[in-house]
Coordinates of C-alpha atoms and ligand atoms in Angstrom, one line a residue:
Chain A
M569 CA 0.0 0.0 0.0
N570 CA 2.5 2.5 1.2
E571 CA 5.7 0.6 0.7
K572 CA 8.0 3.5 1.2
N573 CA 6.6 4.7 4.5
R574 CA 6.7 1.0 5.8
T575 CA 10.3 0.1 4.9
N576 CA 11.8 3.4 5.7
P577 CA 10.4 5.0 8.8
G578 CA 12.6 8.1 8.7
N579 CA 11.1 9.2 5.4
R580 CA 8.1 11.2 4.5
K581 CA 8.5 10.8 0.8
G582 CA 5.4 8.7 0.3
H583 CA 3.3 11.5 1.6
D584 CA 5.1 14.2 -0.3
T585 CA 4.7 12.3 -3.5
L586 CA 1.0 12.0 -3.0
Q587 CA 0.7 15.7 -2.3
K588 CA 2.9 16.8 -5.3
Q589 CA 0.8 14.5 -7.5
A590 CA -2.3 16.0 -6.3
E591 CA -1.0 19.6 -6.7
G592 CA 0.5 18.6 -10.2
R593 CA -2.7 17.7 -11.7
K594 CA -5.0 20.6 -10.8
P595 CA -3.7 23.3 -8.5
K596 CA -6.9 23.7 -6.6
E597 CA -8.6 20.3 -6.6
K598 CA -6.5 18.0 -4.5
T599 CA -7.3 14.3 -4.4
P600 CA -9.5 13.7 -1.4
L601 CA -8.0 11.6 1.4
I602 CA -11.2 10.3 2.7
E603 CA -14.4 9.6 0.7
V604 CA -17.3 8.4 2.7
K605 CA -20.6 7.4 1.0
H606 CA -24.0 6.6 2.5
L607 CA -22.2 5.2 5.7
Q608 CA -24.5 3.7 8.2
K609 CA -23.8 1.8 11.4
V610 CA -26.3 -0.2 13.3
F611 CA -25.5 -1.9 16.5
T612 CA -27.7 -4.8 17.7
V613 CA -28.1 -5.3 21.4
G614 CA -30.2 -8.2 22.1
Q615 CA -33.4 -7.5 20.2
M616 CA -32.9 -3.8 19.9
K617 CA -31.3 -2.0 17.0
V618 CA -29.4 1.1 17.8
K619 CA -28.7 3.3 14.8
A620 CA -25.3 5.0 15.9
L621 CA -24.8 6.5 12.5
G622 CA -27.4 7.4 10.1
E623 CA -26.5 7.8 6.4
V624 CA -23.4 10.2 6.2
S625 CA -21.5 11.1 3.2
F626 CA -18.6 13.5 3.2
V627 CA -15.2 14.1 1.7
I628 CA -12.1 15.2 3.6
Q629 CA -9.0 16.6 1.8
Q630 CA -5.4 15.8 2.6
G631 CA -4.1 18.3 5.2
E632 CA -7.5 19.1 6.7
F633 CA -7.9 19.6 10.4
I634 CA -11.6 18.6 11.2
A635 CA -13.4 18.8 14.4
L636 CA -16.3 16.4 14.8
Q637 CA -18.5 18.3 17.3
G638 CA -21.6 16.9 18.9
A639 CA -23.3 16.0 22.1
S640 CA -22.8 12.6 23.9
G641 CA -24.3 9.8 21.8
A642 CA -24.2 11.8 18.5
G643 CA -21.9 9.0 17.0
K644 CA -18.5 10.7 17.0
S645 CA -16.7 7.8 18.4
T646 CA -18.5 5.3 16.0
L647 CA -17.4 7.4 13.1
L648 CA -13.9 7.6 14.0
Q649 CA -13.8 3.8 14.7
L650 CA -15.3 3.1 11.2
L651 CA -12.7 5.5 9.7
G652 CA -9.9 3.7 11.4
G653 CA -11.2 0.2 10.4
L654 CA -11.9 -0.8 14.0
E655 CA -15.6 -1.4 13.2
Q656 CA -17.1 -2.6 10.1
P657 CA -19.9 -0.4 8.5
S658 CA -23.4 -1.8 8.3
S659 CA -23.8 -0.3 4.9
G660 CA -22.0 2.3 2.8
S661 CA -18.4 2.8 1.9
I662 CA -15.1 4.3 3.0
R663 CA -12.2 5.0 0.9
I664 CA -8.9 6.3 2.2
S665 CA -6.5 7.5 -0.5
G666 CA -8.6 5.6 -2.9
T667 CA -8.3 2.2 -0.9
K668 CA -11.7 0.8 0.0
L669 CA -11.8 -0.3 3.6
H670 CA -14.6 -2.8 3.3
G671 CA -13.7 -6.2 2.2
M672 CA -10.3 -5.9 3.8
S673 CA -9.5 -8.7 6.1
E674 CA -8.8 -8.2 9.8
D675 CA -5.0 -8.5 9.2
E676 CA -5.1 -6.2 6.2
L677 CA -6.9 -3.6 8.3
A678 CA -4.3 -4.0 11.1
R679 CA -1.5 -3.4 8.5
F680 CA -3.5 -0.5 7.0
R681 CA -3.8 1.1 10.4
K682 CA -0.1 0.6 11.3
E683 CA 0.9 2.3 8.0
N684 CA -1.8 5.0 7.7
V685 CA -3.7 5.7 10.8
G686 CA -2.7 7.1 14.2
F687 CA -5.2 6.8 17.1
V688 CA -5.3 9.0 20.1
F689 CA -7.8 7.9 22.8
Q690 CA -9.7 9.7 25.5
F691 CA -8.2 7.5 28.3
F692 CA -4.7 7.5 26.8
N693 CA -4.5 3.7 26.7
L694 CA -0.7 3.5 27.4
I695 CA 0.7 0.2 28.2
P696 CA 1.3 0.4 32.0
T697 CA 4.3 -2.0 32.1
L698 CA 6.2 0.0 29.4
T699 CA 8.2 3.3 29.7
A700 CA 7.2 6.2 27.7
L701 CA 9.7 5.5 25.0
E702 CA 8.7 1.8 24.8
N703 CA 5.1 2.9 24.6
V704 CA 5.9 4.9 21.5
M705 CA 7.7 2.0 20.0
V706 CA 5.2 -0.7 20.8
S707 CA 3.6 -1.0 17.3
R708 CA 7.1 -1.9 15.9
M709 CA 7.9 -4.6 18.4
F710 CA 7.5 -7.4 15.7
D711 CA 9.6 -5.6 13.3
P712 CA 13.1 -6.7 12.3
E713 CA 15.8 -5.2 14.4
S714 CA 17.3 -3.2 11.6
E715 CA 14.2 -1.1 11.1
V716 CA 13.6 -0.6 14.8
E717 CA 16.7 1.4 15.3
A718 CA 15.6 4.2 12.9
A719 CA 12.2 4.1 14.5
W720 CA 13.8 4.5 18.0
D721 CA 15.6 7.8 16.9
Y722 CA 12.3 9.1 15.6
A723 CA 10.5 8.1 18.8
V724 CA 13.2 10.1 20.7
E725 CA 12.6 13.0 18.4
L726 CA 8.9 12.9 18.8
L727 CA 9.0 12.8 22.6
T728 CA 11.2 15.7 22.4
R729 CA 8.8 17.5 20.3
M730 CA 6.1 16.7 22.9
A731 CA 8.4 18.3 25.5
L732 CA 9.0 14.9 27.2
E733 CA 12.7 14.4 26.6
K734 CA 13.2 14.2 30.4
R735 CA 10.4 11.6 30.9
M736 CA 11.4 9.0 28.4
S737 CA 12.1 6.2 30.8
H738 CA 9.1 6.9 33.1
R739 CA 6.1 4.6 33.4
P740 CA 2.6 6.0 32.7
S741 CA 1.8 5.8 36.3
E742 CA 4.6 8.3 37.0
L743 CA 3.3 10.8 34.5
S744 CA 0.4 13.2 34.7
G745 CA -2.6 13.0 32.4
G746 CA -1.4 15.6 30.0
E747 CA 2.0 14.0 29.8
Q748 CA 0.6 10.5 29.2
Q749 CA -1.5 12.0 26.4
R750 CA 1.4 13.5 24.8
V751 CA 3.2 10.1 24.9
A752 CA 0.0 8.7 23.3
I753 CA 0.3 11.3 20.5
A754 CA 4.0 10.5 19.9
R755 CA 2.9 6.8 19.7
A756 CA 0.2 7.7 17.2
L757 CA 2.7 9.7 15.1
L758 CA 5.6 7.1 15.0
N759 CA 4.7 5.4 11.8
R760 CA 4.0 8.9 10.1
P761 CA 0.3 8.2 9.4
K762 CA -1.5 10.2 6.8
L763 CA -4.4 10.3 9.1
L764 CA -4.6 11.1 12.8
L765 CA -7.9 10.2 14.7
A766 CA -8.4 11.6 18.1
D767 CA -11.5 10.8 20.3
E768 CA -11.8 13.5 23.0
P769 CA -8.0 13.7 23.5
T770 CA -8.4 16.5 26.0
G771 CA -11.3 14.9 27.8
N772 CA -9.3 13.8 30.7
V773 CA -6.6 16.5 31.2
D774 CA -6.7 19.8 32.8
S775 CA -7.4 22.9 30.6
G776 CA -3.8 24.0 30.5
S777 CA -2.6 20.6 29.3
G778 CA -5.7 20.5 26.9
K779 CA -4.4 23.7 25.3
H780 CA -0.8 22.5 25.0
I781 CA -2.2 19.4 23.3
M782 CA -4.3 21.2 21.0
E783 CA -1.3 23.3 20.0
L784 CA 0.6 20.1 19.2
F785 CA -2.1 18.9 17.0
K786 CA -2.1 22.2 15.2
K787 CA 1.7 22.1 14.7
E788 CA 1.3 18.4 13.5
N789 CA -1.3 19.5 11.0
R790 CA 0.9 22.2 9.5
T791 CA 3.4 19.4 8.6
G792 CA 0.7 17.9 6.4
T793 CA -1.0 15.3 8.7
T794 CA -4.7 15.2 8.3
I795 CA -6.4 15.3 11.6
I796 CA -10.0 14.3 12.7
L797 CA -10.7 15.1 16.3
A798 CA -14.0 14.3 18.1
T799 CA -15.1 16.6 20.8
H800 CA -18.1 18.0 22.5
N801 CA -16.3 21.1 23.5
S802 CA -16.7 24.1 21.2
E803 CA -13.5 25.8 22.4
I804 CA -11.5 22.7 21.6
A805 CA -13.3 22.5 18.1
S806 CA -12.3 26.0 17.3
Y807 CA -8.6 24.9 16.8
A808 CA -9.7 23.1 13.7
N809 CA -9.9 24.5 10.2
R810 CA -13.4 23.0 9.6
I811 CA -16.1 21.9 12.1
M812 CA -18.4 19.0 11.2
K813 CA -21.4 19.1 13.6
M814 CA -23.0 15.8 14.5
K815 CA -26.4 15.1 16.0
D816 CA -28.2 11.8 16.3
G817 CA -25.9 9.9 14.0
R818 CA -26.0 12.6 11.2
I819 CA -23.7 15.3 10.1
M820 CA -25.6 18.6 10.1
Chain B
M801 CA 20.4 -15.9 50.6
Y802 CA 18.2 -13.9 48.3
F803 CA 18.6 -14.5 44.6
N804 CA 16.2 -12.7 42.4
L805 CA 16.5 -14.3 39.0
L806 CA 14.4 -11.8 37.2
S807 CA 16.5 -8.8 38.2
W808 CA 19.6 -10.7 37.3
I809 CA 18.3 -11.1 33.8
K810 CA 17.3 -7.4 33.8
L811 CA 20.9 -6.4 34.8
H812 CA 22.4 -8.5 32.1
K813 CA 20.2 -7.3 29.3
D814 CA 22.0 -4.6 27.5
K815 CA 19.5 -1.8 26.7
Q816 CA 20.3 -0.4 23.1
K817 CA 18.0 1.2 20.7
K818 CA 16.0 -1.9 20.6
F819 CA 12.5 -2.8 21.6
S820 CA 11.1 -6.2 20.7
V821 CA 8.4 -8.6 21.7
I822 CA 10.9 -10.1 24.1
D823 CA 11.1 -6.8 26.1
Y824 CA 7.4 -6.6 26.1
I825 CA 6.9 -10.1 27.4
F826 CA 9.6 -9.5 29.9
R827 CA 8.0 -6.4 31.1
S828 CA 4.7 -7.9 31.5
L829 CA 6.1 -11.0 33.4
T830 CA 8.2 -8.8 35.8
E831 CA 5.2 -6.5 36.4
H832 CA 3.2 -9.3 37.9
K833 CA 6.1 -10.8 39.9
L834 CA 4.1 -12.7 42.4
R835 CA 1.9 -14.4 39.9
T836 CA 4.9 -15.2 37.8
Y837 CA 6.8 -16.6 40.7
L838 CA 3.9 -18.8 41.9
T839 CA 3.2 -20.2 38.4
V840 CA 6.8 -20.8 37.8
S841 CA 7.5 -22.5 41.1
G842 CA 4.4 -24.6 40.9
I843 CA 5.4 -25.9 37.6
A844 CA 9.1 -26.2 38.5
V845 CA 8.1 -28.5 41.4
C846 CA 6.1 -30.5 39.0
I847 CA 9.1 -30.9 36.8
A848 CA 11.5 -31.6 39.7
L849 CA 9.1 -34.4 40.9
F850 CA 8.9 -35.9 37.4
I851 CA 12.7 -36.0 37.2
L852 CA 13.0 -37.5 40.7
F853 CA 10.5 -40.2 40.2
N854 CA 12.0 -41.2 36.9
S855 CA 15.5 -41.2 38.3
L856 CA 14.3 -43.3 41.1
G857 CA 12.5 -45.7 38.8
E858 CA 15.6 -46.1 36.7
G859 CA 17.7 -46.5 39.7
L860 CA 15.5 -49.2 41.2
N861 CA 15.2 -51.0 37.9
D862 CA 19.0 -51.1 37.7
Y863 CA 19.2 -52.1 41.3
I864 CA 16.8 -55.0 40.9
S865 CA 18.2 -56.3 37.7
G866 CA 21.6 -56.4 39.2
R867 CA 20.4 -58.6 41.9
T868 CA 18.1 -60.8 40.1
S869 CA 19.2 -64.3 39.3
S870 CA 17.8 -65.9 36.2
E871 CA 15.1 -67.9 37.8
H872 CA 13.5 -64.7 39.1
L873 CA 13.7 -63.0 35.7
E874 CA 10.0 -63.3 35.1
R875 CA 9.1 -61.6 38.3
Y876 CA 11.5 -59.0 37.8
E877 CA 10.0 -58.1 34.4
E878 CA 6.5 -58.0 35.9
M879 CA 7.8 -55.5 38.5
S880 CA 9.6 -53.3 36.0
E881 CA 6.5 -53.1 33.9
L882 CA 4.4 -52.2 37.0
L883 CA 6.9 -49.4 37.7
D884 CA 6.8 -48.1 34.3
G885 CA 3.0 -48.1 34.5
W886 CA 3.0 -46.1 37.6
L887 CA 5.6 -43.7 36.1
N888 CA 3.3 -43.0 33.1
V889 CA 0.4 -42.3 35.4
L890 CA 2.4 -39.9 37.4
T891 CA 3.6 -38.2 34.2
S892 CA 0.1 -37.8 32.9
V893 CA -0.9 -36.2 36.1
F894 CA 2.0 -33.9 35.9
V895 CA 1.2 -32.8 32.4
I896 CA -2.3 -32.1 33.4
I897 CA -1.2 -30.0 36.4
L898 CA 1.2 -28.2 34.1
V899 CA -1.4 -27.5 31.5
V900 CA -4.1 -26.2 33.9
A901 CA -1.5 -24.1 35.9
V902 CA -0.1 -22.4 32.7
A903 CA -3.6 -21.9 31.2
N904 CA -5.0 -20.5 34.3
S905 CA -2.1 -18.0 34.5
M906 CA -2.5 -17.0 30.9
L907 CA -6.2 -16.5 31.0
I908 CA -5.8 -14.2 34.0
S909 CA -3.1 -12.4 32.2
I910 CA -5.1 -11.7 29.2
S911 CA -8.4 -10.8 31.0
E912 CA -6.5 -8.3 32.9
R913 CA -5.0 -6.9 29.7
Q914 CA -8.2 -6.6 27.5
R915 CA -7.8 -2.9 27.0
E916 CA -4.0 -3.3 26.4
L917 CA -4.7 -6.0 23.8
G918 CA -7.4 -3.9 22.1
T919 CA -5.0 -0.9 22.0
L920 CA -2.3 -3.0 20.4
K921 CA -4.7 -4.1 17.7
A922 CA -5.9 -0.5 17.2
I923 CA -2.4 0.6 16.5
G924 CA -1.7 -2.1 14.0
I925 CA -0.6 -5.3 15.9
T926 CA -2.4 -8.2 13.9
S927 CA -4.4 -11.0 15.5
G928 CA -1.5 -13.4 14.5
Q929 CA 0.8 -11.3 16.5
V930 CA -1.3 -11.1 19.4
R931 CA -1.5 -14.9 19.4
K932 CA 2.3 -14.9 19.3
L933 CA 2.5 -12.8 22.4
V934 CA 0.4 -15.3 24.3
F935 CA 2.4 -18.4 23.1
F936 CA 5.7 -16.5 23.8
E937 CA 4.6 -15.6 27.4
A938 CA 3.6 -19.2 28.1
W939 CA 6.8 -20.6 26.6
A940 CA 8.8 -18.2 28.8
I941 CA 7.0 -19.4 32.0
T942 CA 7.4 -23.1 31.0
G943 CA 11.0 -22.4 29.8
L944 CA 12.1 -20.8 33.2
A945 CA 10.2 -23.5 35.2
F946 CA 12.0 -26.1 33.2
L947 CA 15.3 -24.7 34.1
I948 CA 14.6 -24.4 37.8
G949 CA 12.7 -27.6 38.0
T950 CA 15.5 -29.6 36.3
L951 CA 18.0 -28.2 38.7
L952 CA 15.8 -29.0 41.6
G953 CA 15.0 -32.5 40.4
I954 CA 18.5 -33.4 39.9
A955 CA 19.4 -32.2 43.4
L956 CA 16.6 -34.2 44.8
A957 CA 17.5 -37.3 42.9
L958 CA 21.3 -37.0 43.9
G959 CA 20.2 -36.3 47.5
C960 CA 18.1 -39.5 47.6
D961 CA 21.0 -41.6 46.1
Q962 CA 23.5 -40.0 48.5
L963 CA 21.3 -41.0 51.5
F964 CA 20.9 -44.4 50.2
T965 CA 24.6 -45.1 49.6
S966 CA 25.8 -43.5 52.7
A967 CA 23.3 -45.7 54.7
G968 CA 25.9 -48.2 53.6
S969 CA 23.7 -51.2 53.9
G970 CA 22.9 -51.5 50.2
G971 CA 19.4 -50.2 51.1
E972 CA 17.8 -53.1 53.0
G973 CA 15.0 -51.7 55.3
L974 CA 15.5 -48.2 54.3
G975 CA 12.2 -48.1 52.2
W976 CA 11.2 -46.1 49.2
F977 CA 12.5 -42.9 50.1
F978 CA 16.1 -43.6 50.2
A979 CA 16.5 -45.5 47.0
P980 CA 19.2 -45.6 44.3
A981 CA 18.7 -42.9 41.7
K982 CA 19.9 -42.8 38.2
I983 CA 19.6 -39.6 36.2
T984 CA 19.5 -40.3 32.6
F985 CA 19.7 -38.0 29.7
R986 CA 16.4 -39.4 28.5
T987 CA 14.7 -38.3 31.6
I988 CA 15.8 -34.7 31.1
I989 CA 14.8 -34.7 27.4
S990 CA 11.4 -36.0 28.4
A991 CA 10.9 -33.2 31.0
A992 CA 11.9 -30.7 28.3
F993 CA 9.5 -32.3 25.9
I994 CA 6.7 -32.2 28.4
S995 CA 7.3 -28.5 29.2
I996 CA 7.1 -27.5 25.6
V997 CA 4.0 -29.5 24.9
A998 CA 2.3 -28.5 28.1
G999 CA 3.2 -24.8 27.5
T1000 CA 1.8 -25.0 24.0
L1001 CA -1.4 -26.8 24.9
A1002 CA -2.0 -24.4 27.7
A1003 CA -1.6 -21.4 25.5
L1004 CA -3.9 -22.5 22.7
Y1005 CA -7.2 -21.4 24.2
P1006 CA -6.0 -18.1 25.8
A1007 CA -4.3 -17.2 22.4
L1008 CA -7.4 -17.9 20.5
R1009 CA -9.4 -15.7 22.9
A1010 CA -7.0 -12.9 22.9
A1011 CA -6.7 -13.0 19.0
S1012 CA -10.4 -12.8 18.6
L1013 CA -10.9 -9.8 20.8
K1014 CA -12.6 -7.0 18.8
P1015 CA -10.4 -3.9 19.3
A1016 CA -13.5 -1.5 19.4
E1017 CA -15.1 -3.5 22.3
A1018 CA -11.8 -3.9 24.2
L1019 CA -11.5 -0.1 24.0
R1020 CA -14.9 0.7 25.3
Y1021 CA -14.8 2.7 28.4
E1022 CA -14.8 0.7 31.7
Ligands
ATP420 N1 -21.1 -1.2 20.7 C1 -22.2 -0.5 20.7 N2 -23.3 -1.3 21.1 C2 -24.4 -0.6 21.1 N3 -24.7 0.7 21.0 C3 -23.6 1.4 20.7 C4 -22.3 0.9 20.7 N4 -21.4 1.8 20.4 C5 -22.1 2.9 20.4 N5 -23.4 2.7 20.5 C6 -24.4 3.7 20.5 O1 -24.4 4.5 19.3 C7 -24.5 5.8 19.6 C8 -23.5 6.7 19.2 O2 -22.4 6.4 20.1 P1 -20.9 7.1 20.1 O3 -20.1 6.4 21.1 O4 -20.5 7.1 18.8 O5 -21.3 8.5 20.6 P2 -20.3 9.8 20.8 O6 -20.7 10.8 20.1 O7 -18.9 9.3 20.8 O8 -20.7 10.1 22.4 P3 -19.6 10.5 23.6 O9 -19.4 12.0 23.4 O10 -20.4 10.2 24.8 O11 -18.4 9.7 23.5 C9 -25.0 5.9 21.0 O12 -26.5 5.9 21.1 C10 -24.4 4.7 21.7 O13 -25.3 4.1 22.8
MG421 MG1 -17.3 9.0 22.2

């Protein structure tokens, strides 16, 4: 899929090439990174059917910073999980860089996530037994040694960028919520994903750390990474370039 | 004397720009020291007893065959068969205990780590790799237990043999406990084989369960 990014972690070429191609063809119309058509997600709980996502269709361009804003239960998390291939749609289609997500096997989806998608969760989800640096590296633990070394250098660079250079050998339990979330962001960025998905990333940190985290997202977005961030908070949403409002499983 | 094997390994593991699945398993085993120690020592005792009984059996066999005159040969063969039968029963019991102990430990380990495993899958670890994690962890436990159990078993067998010999009399009246022991290469190899088989059997179900975990479900808030 994205062979260059996979084999050479210290290289952004795959991404740049895509952008250049996009710019080369038509200066204004870029190839969309995400194309969602008639997407629906229905959960079956016992006899009940819960429609988490009505029919949604939208396009997201490369390099956008989108806020999914909506009340609790609006379907934000469901949409992010579908976009990251963690859930299968009930109907409709998702294309990312032209690749159809449905019809991919579990393993293909896992590989797709590793190469293209970074996840940031509300509850950080760091591995408690690992240090900050090891947490950033964890998606690479099955990789051959020769590739791991370059990724290690990049992990150090990312943690430094997150202002955590002094905390690299600390365990999550020794870090504050804001620091843990910054480790989680570094982990999400390690494989240079095209797409960063964040679900209420500031939901469990104090407002100062929340602002710091949003500034980091903003900076990352300027380097070309597309970000989709779910929040119910309009102040957090205002960091984005575009706000998609959600209500009852629909985009308004 | 306090000898902490895990911290010894930690000291002797050089930390370079490396992070592999070995480190991951090492961390999770050392995090739950008590559980790891309990499981490992339980299995080690099983393996030690296996080695002890087999060595005693071999020793006894040798001892009897050395003293049997040709007219008693038939009775000797009968006894020898009986002994082998009992050893096989014991071995089966040990294997079952081993499998249950390791499987139990692995099941606790994965149910404690649902969220962790879901996170790993969300960030790109495949189901096959999750399965590997569980197998590697089980093999690490049985491997360590095999090493400790073998040393312990050899020590026990040698101790029995020593007591028997130093009793001087050739063993009359000393009973089962102080019997001649003969540690054979075959016994050790059988113990290694049993450890590997038990570790693998024990990991099968936990590995399948861990691998079939749906990341979205595992990540749902507590
Ligand atoms: N696994 C599931 N099984 C059943 N219903 C579900 C499941 N996941 C989500 N839902 C339902 O789908 C709807 C949308 O949920 P979702 O978690 O996407 O909302 P959200 O916008 O992320 O809300 P919040 O702000 O509280 O996180 C809700 O009504 C929820 O109860
Ligand atoms: Mg949510």
